[in-house]
Amino acid sequence: MLGEDEMIAANRGYWEAVVESHFDSDFYEVDKWLSTGLSMREREEDLLGDLTDKDVVHLQCHFGKDSLSIAAAGARVIGIDYSQTAIEKARELARRVGLFERCSFEICSVEEVAVTFVKDLADLVYLSLGAICWIAKIDSWAKAVDHLLRQGGVLFMHEVHPLAQMVERVDGNWSLSGDYFEKDSPMIDESEGSYVDGSDDLGTFKTYIWNHSIGEIVTALTSRGFVITHLEEHSWTSFLNAEGMTKSTNEHFVQPDGWVQLPLSFTLMATKR
């Protein structure tokens, strides 16, 4: 088994390699997003309310699409990611849409946030699907969130449910394939390309991900004085979690009738007291 630093370096190499493929993919629909005015997801708009002149930090922002949607809604945004290629693409996209003055992008890992950025920087810390599984220790993530948020600031996260991280469809049924709780040893994935269509020609990557239970996530926050104000588990997610799922009219992937219905994603909001 590699050391943690070596595993994180391997993961970073994966993210460096997939940026261009992701940017051009149907999964991220950049051209559609550009043509419809950089809009945020409707459900997130309803939960977050008016973001005008709010200071926002988007952790693990990839190439910045969600960061720029938040900036277009009136916020001042800093997008953070440890992939230099992703940050360069995000800066390019910010210039292209005319939001470079409202949305900046910085190369930084979550673990380095507390030594890279000043405290009490943000009114809102935002995370979207597929972020925390790349963090070995959920407490290091909670430390970064705590460092960034001002008193009264809000964390918003829509994430893959930890139960969905540990199951797969086998012979028409959900089957356990991993651990629910955080462990020092990660789950290892070795597959071609990435999760977007048409990326198989990128070659094979070995990546390392860590699961974090709902209880571990909540405890990491509440032990630092956060108050959980919203926690909702969803039977849908924003990507094809398993073959046979269907896309609903609101572009969520759902589990068909007849399947055992599992939580596939969750939304959590917490306020720093």
XYZ file of C-alpha atoms in Angstrom:
273
model
C 0.000 0.000 0.000
C 1.248 3.463 -0.894
C 1.620 6.155 1.747
C -1.138 8.777 2.025
C 0.951 11.460 0.303
C 1.629 9.107 -2.619
C -2.052 8.242 -2.946
C -3.039 11.901 -2.945
C -0.374 12.580 -5.573
C -1.842 9.806 -7.739
C -5.306 11.317 -7.353
C -3.984 14.745 -8.272
C -2.434 13.243 -11.409
C -5.828 11.829 -12.357
C -7.502 15.222 -11.975
C -4.763 16.919 -13.963
C -5.334 14.446 -16.805
C -9.132 14.636 -17.091
C -9.782 18.404 -17.151
C -9.957 18.905 -20.923
C -12.089 15.793 -21.397
C -14.502 16.942 -18.696
C -14.712 20.467 -20.076
C -15.742 19.176 -23.506
C -18.101 16.470 -22.236
C -21.874 16.132 -22.424
C -21.786 15.457 -18.690
C -20.764 19.016 -17.803
C -22.708 20.665 -20.677
C -20.550 23.786 -20.694
C -21.990 25.079 -23.981
C -25.564 24.689 -22.702
C -24.634 26.427 -19.460
C -23.065 29.311 -21.389
C -26.130 29.672 -23.623
C -28.566 29.770 -20.696
C -26.855 32.539 -18.746
C -24.551 30.688 -16.314
C -27.538 29.780 -14.158
C -27.213 27.987 -10.833
C -29.218 24.856 -10.142
C -32.754 25.910 -9.213
C -32.789 23.856 -6.036
C -29.554 25.456 -4.831
C -30.887 28.937 -5.571
C -33.909 28.187 -3.379
C -31.768 26.921 -0.491
C -29.062 29.590 -0.647
C -31.251 32.618 -1.323
C -29.859 35.970 -2.429
C -26.069 35.796 -2.850
C -25.561 39.426 -3.868
C -22.247 40.726 -2.452
C -21.680 37.563 -0.411
C -18.117 36.269 -0.069
C -18.042 32.637 -1.163
C -15.322 29.994 -1.227
C -15.882 26.950 -3.442
C -13.730 24.086 -2.214
C -12.544 21.552 -4.819
C -13.965 23.639 -7.644
C -12.563 21.641 -10.613
C -12.664 23.928 -13.690
C -14.932 26.439 -12.014
C -18.350 26.042 -13.620
C -20.267 26.112 -10.320
C -17.986 28.849 -8.953
C -18.828 31.073 -11.910
C -22.552 30.343 -11.612
C -22.398 31.620 -8.034
C -20.439 34.702 -9.148
C -23.025 35.358 -11.870
C -25.658 35.349 -9.097
C -23.892 38.353 -7.528
C -21.362 36.838 -5.130
C -17.617 37.369 -4.861
C -16.089 33.915 -5.250
C -12.762 32.196 -4.687
C -12.528 28.755 -6.280
C -9.939 26.405 -4.782
C -8.583 23.207 -6.309
C -5.313 21.294 -6.115
C -5.140 20.696 -9.881
C -3.104 23.336 -11.684
C -4.677 22.335 -15.017
C -8.174 22.764 -13.591
C -7.354 26.173 -12.126
C -5.844 27.367 -15.401
C -9.004 26.240 -17.224
C -11.181 27.965 -14.626
C -9.285 31.236 -15.043
C -9.636 30.956 -18.814
C -13.388 30.370 -18.453
C -13.729 33.305 -16.035
C -12.138 35.631 -18.599
C -14.355 34.205 -21.336
C -17.580 34.991 -19.434
C -16.392 38.345 -18.083
C -16.369 37.370 -14.408
C -12.631 37.417 -13.733
C -12.955 40.381 -11.361
C -15.681 38.684 -9.288
C -14.328 35.130 -9.340
C -10.690 34.218 -8.743
C -9.127 30.772 -8.665
C -6.276 29.496 -6.508
C -4.250 26.275 -6.467
C -4.526 24.775 -2.996
C -5.425 21.457 -1.410
C -8.057 21.315 1.315
C -5.366 20.278 3.798
C -3.372 23.454 3.009
C -6.268 25.909 3.341
C -5.536 26.930 6.934
C -1.947 27.919 6.107
C -2.720 29.516 2.726
C -5.771 31.691 3.365
C -6.621 34.147 6.121
C -9.286 33.205 8.648
C -12.907 34.312 8.491
C -12.817 34.853 4.743
C -16.292 33.730 3.672
C -20.013 34.059 4.263
C -20.546 30.777 2.441
C -18.424 27.699 1.790
C -19.816 25.625 -1.078
C -19.154 22.014 -2.116
C -20.741 20.001 -4.878
C -20.914 16.294 -5.691
C -17.823 14.155 -5.548
C -15.564 16.268 -3.340
C -15.017 14.829 0.129
C -14.258 11.271 -1.015
C -10.842 12.597 -2.110
C -10.075 13.717 1.476
C -8.445 11.101 3.698
C -9.591 12.591 7.023
C -12.956 14.302 7.289
C -11.710 16.319 10.260
C -9.091 18.018 8.060
C -11.920 19.056 5.732
C -13.997 20.390 8.662
C -10.930 22.318 9.870
C -10.671 24.023 6.472
C -14.374 24.924 6.468
C -14.117 26.297 10.005
C -11.032 28.343 9.075
C -12.714 29.926 6.061
C -16.125 30.791 7.481
C -16.949 33.886 9.495
C -19.154 33.606 12.554
C -22.691 33.176 11.263
C -21.373 31.889 7.930
C -22.959 28.921 6.196
C -21.631 25.669 4.769
C -23.581 24.223 1.840
C -22.802 20.800 0.476
C -24.586 18.464 -1.912
C -22.619 15.236 -1.858
C -22.637 11.601 -2.818
C -24.215 9.626 0.015
C -21.674 7.418 1.830
C -23.977 4.429 1.382
C -23.870 4.953 -2.393
C -20.058 4.884 -2.201
C -20.093 1.336 -0.834
C -22.607 -0.430 -3.117
C -22.837 -1.542 -6.724
C -25.462 -3.262 -8.867
C -24.759 -6.984 -9.308
C -27.246 -9.269 -11.095
C -30.036 -6.740 -10.682
C -29.509 -6.097 -6.962
C -27.507 -3.732 -4.803
C -24.408 -5.438 -3.435
C -21.992 -4.250 -0.768
C -18.544 -3.483 -2.134
C -16.893 -1.214 0.429
C -16.900 0.104 3.982
C -19.346 2.715 5.275
C -17.038 4.275 7.864
C -13.815 6.247 7.396
C -10.726 4.036 7.357
C -7.027 4.754 6.966
C -6.934 2.422 3.955
C -8.961 3.805 1.033
C -11.089 2.110 -1.591
C -9.049 1.649 -4.771
C -10.463 2.125 -8.238
C -8.561 1.119 -11.353
C -10.490 1.873 -14.532
C -10.209 3.459 -17.948
C -10.873 7.165 -18.341
C -13.180 8.918 -15.909
C -16.879 9.169 -15.182
C -17.720 11.150 -18.349
C -18.523 9.610 -21.730
C -15.740 9.530 -24.300
C -12.852 9.645 -21.826
C -11.679 6.045 -22.255
C -8.836 7.095 -24.540
C -7.150 8.829 -21.599
C -5.821 5.482 -20.408
C -6.195 3.652 -17.102
C -5.990 5.397 -13.752
C -5.626 4.010 -10.247
C -7.329 6.324 -7.774
C -7.876 6.213 -4.028
C -11.033 7.375 -2.263
C -12.118 7.484 1.352
C -15.668 7.056 2.589
C -17.033 9.204 5.438
C -20.268 8.310 7.191
C -23.056 10.825 7.734
C -22.350 10.660 11.458
C -18.643 11.321 10.945
C -19.394 14.332 8.736
C -21.909 15.784 11.185
C -19.658 15.167 14.202
C -16.660 16.772 12.483
C -18.749 19.924 12.106
C -20.649 19.990 15.412
C -17.464 19.343 17.392
C -16.226 22.659 15.977
C -19.368 24.500 17.038
C -21.406 24.264 13.840
C -25.182 23.924 14.013
C -26.766 21.660 11.399
C -29.719 23.550 9.891
C -30.601 21.256 6.988
C -29.905 17.593 6.293
C -31.811 15.800 3.559
C -31.078 12.432 1.970
C -32.057 11.946 -1.662
C -32.967 8.846 -3.657
C -31.581 10.612 -6.754
C -28.227 11.914 -7.832
C -26.825 14.009 -10.677
C -24.970 11.223 -12.472
C -25.528 7.622 -13.503
C -24.695 5.771 -10.301
C -25.642 2.375 -11.743
C -26.784 0.953 -15.065
C -30.569 0.881 -15.280
C -31.189 4.203 -13.542
C -33.369 6.648 -15.460
C -33.150 10.383 -15.985
C -36.153 12.264 -14.658
C -37.609 15.449 -16.138
C -35.557 17.577 -13.729
C -32.354 15.910 -14.986
C -31.869 13.884 -11.818
C -30.958 10.225 -12.184
C -33.468 8.144 -10.233
C -33.840 4.508 -9.222
C -36.634 2.763 -11.169
C -39.706 1.337 -9.460
C -38.943 -2.141 -8.212
C -35.431 -1.326 -7.045
C -34.652 -1.196 -3.342
C -34.497 2.584 -2.926
C -31.191 3.693 -1.421
C -30.007 7.206 -0.543
C -27.686 8.233 -3.379
C -26.906 11.822 -2.392
C -27.545 14.227 0.463
C -27.721 17.951 1.079
C -26.339 19.444 4.291
C -26.258 23.029 5.496
C -24.590 24.151 8.717
C -24.065 27.519 10.390
C -20.884 28.467 12.225
C -21.706 29.791 15.703
